Amino acid sequence: MNLRRMWTVARTDLKQLIQARDYWIPMVALGALFFLVVPAILLLTIRNIGEVTMVQQISDTLKVLPKAAQAQIQGSTPEAKTSYALSVFLFAPIAVVVPLTISTAVGAATIVGERERGTGEFLAHSPATAREIYTGKLLASLIPGYLTTIVGFGLYSLLVNVIAGPEVGHWFFPTPQWLILMLWVIPPFLAFTLSLVLRLSAKVKSTAAAQQASGLVSLPLIGLAYGQSSGALFGAGVRLDRRRRRVDHRGVQPDPRGAIGHQGAPARRGQRGVTLSRRSTLRARRSAPTACSRAQGPDSGARGRRRRPHR
Amino acid sequence: MVRSGGCEADTANMIDQHGGAEAAVVTLDRVRHRFGEVIALDGLSLSVPSQRITVLLGPNGAGKTTAIRTITGALSPREGHVSTFGLDPRVEGDHVRRRCGVVSAKPALYDRLSGYDNLVYAAELYGVGRASQDPAIRAAAGRFGIDDALSHQVGGYSTGMKTRLALARAVLHDPDLLLFDEPTSGLDPESSQAVLDLIRDMTGAGKTVVMCTHLLAEAEGLADHIVVMEAGRNLCAGTPDELSRRFWPGALLLLDAESPDQLDRVALWRGVTAYDRTDVARVELDGFGRVPDLVATLVRDGVRLTRVEPKVPTLEDLYFAIRQQARGDGLAPVASHLPAAAPSPRTHELTAREATA
């Protein structure tokens, strides 16, 4: 593959996007809305709301978060905790939705658009191979979305630290999980989605059809990414928590929602309020019958397999 | 009735021997391709002689554009063999396309970019070095008279300017083979003529040109070599003169007189192979050598002639004759209306003696 030709295709597509104000103005507006306007309104509202009861109520809702996530939340006051939680957890999916929306809008039209305008004929007769054209167009679709997200992320970091930083007590954003999300998760995820969208764009007959088809691809992926990005942030907290605390499977604390653990099991020495990581949760599930059998007597626990305590 | 060596059905799909005799830049051999149910190329065979203008003639859907795509490797046919510059475009498309310049029926330009940026894009894709890009762009734009508009967005160009820019883009990298797919589509007559003149000039510089069109008038006088296509097949190929001789080895004469009905006697004279009179009499003779005798005899018979004009068959005549033959109607005479002259015992034999008497 000739990299120079591939980059020429990408650069020319990007140059056309820059020329198209009707494209990049909505793109900037979208990024600004999600990364600046909405967070600024929410954070400023929490800081300036004044009514302590309401903030306390919002702060109380944070208790639905996993304990590890709760443990991550910094700040001593309800305002600080609420601001921190909103900044770190609530807006995480924006980092996925914004680039995906922008990039699929470009990607959906890129190949079928060439065909509609007749410029595909020029490319087909040029020395550029199909692979070079495809990769160039993938880059040209990925860069606007990712660039907007990175710039938006930088501004969002500044905004969060300026508004919520004083409440929390120090500048806390970006957290390591956000950096991983932005630098490690988003680019390949975006590239994967765009590769599907570009293939669709090459198959369909019109730009409108490409937009529709790309929606079918990107919406489920947005949902998946939404869940993954939220889960990654919460889950990462769990893992960090596990390192700090020693999990004793012999005495699993009853889950407050009754999802796991042995209800009514006696608290043992060394047991603390422990939230399980996913792996230890599975272990706990396996060990639960044993715990039950011990509690109910030797006969009832005949089916249970005794497990060596994990220290 | 096929009167003389037209393109017989069995030879129609053979590689054109005329082109093959010279160094052929392009050779298509029994190429087949279909788009779904539609057969685009149905065993097409042709060759393009070097440094000539080859015109692919045919109605819409004849497969001309598909043939051009096949030549550059933009399209890989399902069957058959393609050779361009001696290379297989399916395998070495990169090398083949770098030596080709293509102008499509639509100018295929990027409207949001300036004329200059469009040319830069082409220059970079075709591997023109950075140092020589700007001079090459200025030279190509100047050649087609659009150098003043290079800084403007192409979206604001007229159709003629777009075509000129597309032509400049096609020659920017100094290709050996130029392929024009209906380059005058959508142009006014003046711009069309200018574009055709520019194409003609290019062959003077040693380029090989393939142009496809369904406009016979624009191919007239431009084509060195003709390939008539229909339904993805090559009906006939050769130079215009060669094809004319093949179809009409005799001479065609237009006659008119103060009393036109007096001319009808000519139909029965010896040496007259076809005769038709509508507004003027069209007489086909077996050779121009008979013209003086014919005129002299008519004058001797008291016919007051008002018009005696040798007629050279046009490309249009040739085209329709070839297509009619392909349809199995037999070769139509020039202008498609001349009935064959029936031999008759009353046929006069024109002799020099009679003519001079």
PDB file of N, CA and C in Angstrom, chain B residues 57-114:
ATOM      1  N   LEU B  57     -17.697   4.070 -31.366  1.00  0.00           N
ATOM      2  CA  LEU B  57     -19.025   4.581 -31.713  1.00  0.00           C
ATOM      3  C   LEU B  57     -20.081   3.567 -31.289  1.00  0.00           C
ATOM      4  N   GLY B  58     -21.196   4.076 -30.857  1.00  0.00           N
ATOM      5  CA  GLY B  58     -22.272   3.147 -30.508  1.00  0.00           C
ATOM      6  C   GLY B  58     -23.368   3.860 -29.755  1.00  0.00           C
ATOM      7  N   PRO B  59     -24.539   3.258 -29.747  1.00  0.00           N
ATOM      8  CA  PRO B  59     -25.647   3.885 -29.019  1.00  0.00           C
ATOM      9  C   PRO B  59     -25.435   3.801 -27.510  1.00  0.00           C
ATOM     10  N   ASN B  60     -26.288   4.477 -26.762  1.00  0.00           N
ATOM     11  CA  ASN B  60     -26.212   4.371 -25.305  1.00  0.00           C
ATOM     12  C   ASN B  60     -26.377   2.915 -24.898  1.00  0.00           C
ATOM     13  N   GLY B  61     -25.531   2.482 -23.989  1.00  0.00           N
ATOM     14  CA  GLY B  61     -25.617   1.091 -23.521  1.00  0.00           C
ATOM     15  C   GLY B  61     -24.856   0.119 -24.390  1.00  0.00           C
ATOM     16  N   ALA B  62     -24.057   0.647 -25.312  1.00  0.00           N
ATOM     17  CA  ALA B  62     -23.300  -0.256 -26.194  1.00  0.00           C
ATOM     18  C   ALA B  62     -22.103  -0.874 -25.483  1.00  0.00           C
ATOM     19  N   GLY B  63     -21.718  -0.288 -24.351  1.00  0.00           N
ATOM     20  CA  GLY B  63     -20.574  -0.822 -23.600  1.00  0.00           C
ATOM     21  C   GLY B  63     -19.308   0.004 -23.747  1.00  0.00           C
ATOM     22  N   LYS B  64     -19.451   1.226 -24.246  1.00  0.00           N
ATOM     23  CA  LYS B  64     -18.261   2.067 -24.491  1.00  0.00           C
ATOM     24  C   LYS B  64     -17.570   2.437 -23.171  1.00  0.00           C
ATOM     25  N   THR B  65     -18.366   2.914 -22.209  1.00  0.00           N
ATOM     26  CA  THR B  65     -17.784   3.330 -20.934  1.00  0.00           C
ATOM     27  C   THR B  65     -17.185   2.139 -20.199  1.00  0.00           C
ATOM     28  N   THR B  66     -17.866   1.011 -20.282  1.00  0.00           N
ATOM     29  CA  THR B  66     -17.342  -0.204 -19.632  1.00  0.00           C
ATOM     30  C   THR B  66     -16.027  -0.615 -20.285  1.00  0.00           C
ATOM     31  N   ALA B  67     -15.945  -0.435 -21.596  1.00  0.00           N
ATOM     32  CA  ALA B  67     -14.697  -0.772 -22.290  1.00  0.00           C
ATOM     33  C   ALA B  67     -13.560   0.107 -21.782  1.00  0.00           C
ATOM     34  N   ILE B  68     -13.838   1.382 -21.578  1.00  0.00           N
ATOM     35  CA  ILE B  68     -12.800   2.300 -21.077  1.00  0.00           C
ATOM     36  C   ILE B  68     -12.369   1.902 -19.667  1.00  0.00           C
ATOM     37  N   ARG B  69     -13.351   1.550 -18.850  1.00  0.00           N
ATOM     38  CA  ARG B  69     -13.023   1.124 -17.478  1.00  0.00           C
ATOM     39  C   ARG B  69     -12.169  -0.140 -17.501  1.00  0.00           C
ATOM     40  N   THR B  70     -12.455  -0.988 -18.449  1.00  0.00           N
ATOM     41  CA  THR B  70     -11.697  -2.234 -18.556  1.00  0.00           C
ATOM     42  C   THR B  70     -10.257  -1.959 -18.978  1.00  0.00           C
ATOM     43  N   ILE B  71     -10.101  -0.988 -19.861  1.00  0.00           N
ATOM     44  CA  ILE B  71      -8.764  -0.675 -20.379  1.00  0.00           C
ATOM     45  C   ILE B  71      -7.841  -0.199 -19.252  1.00  0.00           C
ATOM     46  N   THR B  72      -8.379   0.623 -18.333  1.00  0.00           N
ATOM     47  CA  THR B  72      -7.520   1.156 -17.258  1.00  0.00           C
ATOM     48  C   THR B  72      -7.442   0.211 -16.060  1.00  0.00           C
ATOM     49  N   GLY B  73      -8.289  -0.791 -16.051  1.00  0.00           N
ATOM     50  CA  GLY B  73      -8.290  -1.694 -14.896  1.00  0.00           C
ATOM     51  C   GLY B  73      -9.202  -1.225 -13.791  1.00  0.00           C
ATOM     52  N   ALA B  74      -9.963  -0.147 -14.056  1.00  0.00           N
ATOM     53  CA  ALA B  74     -10.932   0.298 -13.050  1.00  0.00           C
ATOM     54  C   ALA B  74     -12.008  -0.768 -12.861  1.00  0.00           C
ATOM     55  N   LEU B  75     -12.156  -1.593 -13.874  1.00  0.00           N
ATOM     56  CA  LEU B  75     -13.131  -2.685 -13.813  1.00  0.00           C
ATOM     57  C   LEU B  75     -12.421  -3.962 -14.269  1.00  0.00           C
ATOM     58  N   SER B  76     -12.601  -5.009 -13.513  1.00  0.00           N
ATOM     59  CA  SER B  76     -11.984  -6.285 -13.895  1.00  0.00           C
ATOM     60  C   SER B  76     -13.030  -7.161 -14.562  1.00  0.00           C
ATOM     61  N   PRO B  77     -12.870  -7.425 -15.848  1.00  0.00           N
ATOM     62  CA  PRO B  77     -13.878  -8.240 -16.527  1.00  0.00           C
ATOM     63  C   PRO B  77     -13.844  -9.681 -16.039  1.00  0.00           C
ATOM     64  N   ARG B  78     -14.990 -10.332 -16.168  1.00  0.00           N
ATOM     65  CA  ARG B  78     -15.078 -11.707 -15.658  1.00  0.00           C
ATOM     66  C   ARG B  78     -14.403 -12.703 -16.588  1.00  0.00           C
ATOM     67  N   GLU B  79     -14.437 -12.377 -17.877  1.00  0.00           N
ATOM     68  CA  GLU B  79     -13.811 -13.287 -18.848  1.00  0.00           C
ATOM     69  C   GLU B  79     -13.022 -12.469 -19.848  1.00  0.00           C
ATOM     70  N   GLY B  80     -12.102 -13.116 -20.504  1.00  0.00           N
ATOM     71  CA  GLY B  80     -11.355 -12.474 -21.568  1.00  0.00           C
ATOM     72  C   GLY B  80     -10.028 -11.915 -21.079  1.00  0.00           C
ATOM     73  N   HIS B  81      -9.279 -11.386 -22.045  1.00  0.00           N
ATOM     74  CA  HIS B  81      -7.946 -10.885 -21.732  1.00  0.00           C
ATOM     75  C   HIS B  81      -7.839  -9.419 -22.132  1.00  0.00           C
ATOM     76  N   VAL B  82      -7.237  -8.643 -21.265  1.00  0.00           N
ATOM     77  CA  VAL B  82      -7.017  -7.213 -21.537  1.00  0.00           C
ATOM     78  C   VAL B  82      -5.531  -6.936 -21.436  1.00  0.00           C
ATOM     79  N   SER B  83      -5.036  -6.204 -22.398  1.00  0.00           N
ATOM     80  CA  SER B  83      -3.625  -5.816 -22.351  1.00  0.00           C
ATOM     81  C   SER B  83      -3.526  -4.332 -22.648  1.00  0.00           C
ATOM     82  N   THR B  84      -2.932  -3.599 -21.724  1.00  0.00           N
ATOM     83  CA  THR B  84      -2.705  -2.165 -21.936  1.00  0.00           C
ATOM     84  C   THR B  84      -1.226  -1.902 -21.719  1.00  0.00           C
ATOM     85  N   PHE B  85      -0.575  -1.345 -22.709  1.00  0.00           N
ATOM     86  CA  PHE B  85       0.891  -1.181 -22.722  1.00  0.00           C
ATOM     87  C   PHE B  85       1.581  -2.532 -22.505  1.00  0.00           C
ATOM     88  N   GLY B  86       0.935  -3.591 -22.924  1.00  0.00           N
ATOM     89  CA  GLY B  86       1.523  -4.921 -22.739  1.00  0.00           C
ATOM     90  C   GLY B  86       1.370  -5.464 -21.331  1.00  0.00           C
ATOM     91  N   LEU B  87       0.650  -4.738 -20.470  1.00  0.00           N
ATOM     92  CA  LEU B  87       0.464  -5.182 -19.078  1.00  0.00           C
ATOM     93  C   LEU B  87      -0.989  -5.588 -18.865  1.00  0.00           C
ATOM     94  N   ASP B  88      -1.200  -6.423 -17.881  1.00  0.00           N
ATOM     95  CA  ASP B  88      -2.566  -6.802 -17.519  1.00  0.00           C
ATOM     96  C   ASP B  88      -3.066  -5.828 -16.453  1.00  0.00           C
ATOM     97  N   PRO B  89      -4.063  -4.996 -16.779  1.00  0.00           N
ATOM     98  CA  PRO B  89      -4.521  -3.995 -15.805  1.00  0.00           C
ATOM     99  C   PRO B  89      -5.077  -4.606 -14.525  1.00  0.00           C
ATOM    100  N   ARG B  90      -5.522  -5.854 -14.601  1.00  0.00           N
ATOM    101  CA  ARG B  90      -6.058  -6.474 -13.380  1.00  0.00           C
ATOM    102  C   ARG B  90      -4.943  -6.763 -12.383  1.00  0.00           C
ATOM    103  N   VAL B  91      -3.761  -7.007 -12.930  1.00  0.00           N
ATOM    104  CA  VAL B  91      -2.627  -7.346 -12.059  1.00  0.00           C
ATOM    105  C   VAL B  91      -1.775  -6.113 -11.769  1.00  0.00           C
ATOM    106  N   GLU B  92      -1.528  -5.332 -12.806  1.00  0.00           N
ATOM    107  CA  GLU B  92      -0.637  -4.177 -12.655  1.00  0.00           C
ATOM    108  C   GLU B  92      -1.379  -2.878 -12.939  1.00  0.00           C
ATOM    109  N   GLY B  93      -2.580  -2.796 -12.367  1.00  0.00           N
ATOM    110  CA  GLY B  93      -3.424  -1.625 -12.585  1.00  0.00           C
ATOM    111  C   GLY B  93      -2.754  -0.322 -12.184  1.00  0.00           C
ATOM    112  N   ASP B  94      -1.981  -0.380 -11.126  1.00  0.00           N
ATOM    113  CA  ASP B  94      -1.268   0.792 -10.632  1.00  0.00           C
ATOM    114  C   ASP B  94      -0.378   1.377 -11.736  1.00  0.00           C
ATOM    115  N   HIS B  95       0.418   0.514 -12.367  1.00  0.00           N
ATOM    116  CA  HIS B  95       1.343   0.973 -13.416  1.00  0.00           C
ATOM    117  C   HIS B  95       0.587   1.422 -14.666  1.00  0.00           C
ATOM    118  N   VAL B  96      -0.476   0.696 -14.985  1.00  0.00           N
ATOM    119  CA  VAL B  96      -1.251   1.032 -16.190  1.00  0.00           C
ATOM    120  C   VAL B  96      -1.915   2.391 -16.026  1.00  0.00           C
ATOM    121  N   ARG B  97      -2.599   2.567 -14.903  1.00  0.00           N
ATOM    122  CA  ARG B  97      -3.374   3.802 -14.706  1.00  0.00           C
ATOM    123  C   ARG B  97      -2.479   5.030 -14.599  1.00  0.00           C
ATOM    124  N   ARG B  98      -1.240   4.837 -14.141  1.00  0.00           N
ATOM    125  CA  ARG B  98      -0.329   5.973 -14.043  1.00  0.00           C
ATOM    126  C   ARG B  98       0.007   6.512 -15.437  1.00  0.00           C
ATOM    127  N   ARG B  99      -0.110   5.671 -16.463  1.00  0.00           N
ATOM    128  CA  ARG B  99       0.217   6.104 -17.832  1.00  0.00           C
ATOM    129  C   ARG B  99      -1.035   6.488 -18.621  1.00  0.00           C
ATOM    130  N   CYS B 100      -2.178   6.483 -17.935  1.00  0.00           N
ATOM    131  CA  CYS B 100      -3.445   6.836 -18.605  1.00  0.00           C
ATOM    132  C   CYS B 100      -3.988   8.153 -18.056  1.00  0.00           C
ATOM    133  N   GLY B 101      -4.659   8.886 -18.917  1.00  0.00           N
ATOM    134  CA  GLY B 101      -5.396  10.074 -18.486  1.00  0.00           C
ATOM    135  C   GLY B 101      -6.831   9.907 -18.937  1.00  0.00           C
ATOM    136  N   VAL B 102      -7.760  10.069 -18.017  1.00  0.00           N
ATOM    137  CA  VAL B 102      -9.160   9.782 -18.341  1.00  0.00           C
ATOM    138  C   VAL B 102     -10.024  11.023 -18.118  1.00  0.00           C
ATOM    139  N   VAL B 103     -10.883  11.297 -19.070  1.00  0.00           N
ATOM    140  CA  VAL B 103     -11.917  12.325 -18.891  1.00  0.00           C
ATOM    141  C   VAL B 103     -13.262  11.624 -19.023  1.00  0.00           C
ATOM    142  N   SER B 104     -14.012  11.642 -17.948  1.00  0.00           N
ATOM    143  CA  SER B 104     -15.294  10.941 -17.940  1.00  0.00           C
ATOM    144  C   SER B 104     -16.398  11.817 -18.529  1.00  0.00           C
ATOM    145  N   ALA B 105     -17.559  11.194 -18.728  1.00  0.00           N
ATOM    146  CA  ALA B 105     -18.696  11.936 -19.288  1.00  0.00           C
ATOM    147  C   ALA B 105     -19.071  13.099 -18.369  1.00  0.00           C
ATOM    148  N   LYS B 106     -19.061  12.821 -17.054  1.00  0.00           N
ATOM    149  CA  LYS B 106     -19.183  13.923 -16.093  1.00  0.00           C
ATOM    150  C   LYS B 106     -17.767  14.385 -15.791  1.00  0.00           C
ATOM    151  N   PRO B 107     -17.566  15.682 -15.588  1.00  0.00           N
ATOM    152  CA  PRO B 107     -16.185  16.134 -15.345  1.00  0.00           C
ATOM    153  C   PRO B 107     -15.544  15.511 -14.104  1.00  0.00           C
ATOM    154  N   ALA B 108     -16.359  15.018 -13.150  1.00  0.00           N
ATOM    155  CA  ALA B 108     -15.838  14.333 -11.956  1.00  0.00           C
ATOM    156  C   ALA B 108     -14.839  15.189 -11.195  1.00  0.00           C
ATOM    157  N   LEU B 109     -15.246  16.412 -10.889  1.00  0.00           N
ATOM    158  CA  LEU B 109     -14.381  17.337 -10.147  1.00  0.00           C
ATOM    159  C   LEU B 109     -14.953  17.570  -8.758  1.00  0.00           C
ATOM    160  N   TYR B 110     -14.100  18.014  -7.862  1.00  0.00           N
ATOM    161  CA  TYR B 110     -14.533  18.285  -6.491  1.00  0.00           C
ATOM    162  C   TYR B 110     -14.947  19.746  -6.395  1.00  0.00           C
ATOM    163  N   ASP B 111     -16.252  19.962  -6.316  1.00  0.00           N
ATOM    164  CA  ASP B 111     -16.797  21.318  -6.389  1.00  0.00           C
ATOM    165  C   ASP B 111     -16.364  22.218  -5.237  1.00  0.00           C
ATOM    166  N   ARG B 112     -16.110  21.615  -4.086  1.00  0.00           N
ATOM    167  CA  ARG B 112     -15.755  22.448  -2.930  1.00  0.00           C
ATOM    168  C   ARG B 112     -14.301  22.914  -2.982  1.00  0.00           C
ATOM    169  N   LEU B 113     -13.508  22.235  -3.796  1.00  0.00           N
ATOM    170  CA  LEU B 113     -12.098  22.611  -3.898  1.00  0.00           C
ATOM    171  C   LEU B 113     -11.902  23.613  -5.027  1.00  0.00           C
ATOM    172  N   SER B 114     -10.809  24.319  -4.974  1.00  0.00           N
ATOM    173  CA  SER B 114     -10.478  25.235  -6.079  1.00  0.00           C
ATOM    174  C   SER B 114      -9.976  24.399  -7.258  1.00  0.00           C
TER     175      SER B 114
END
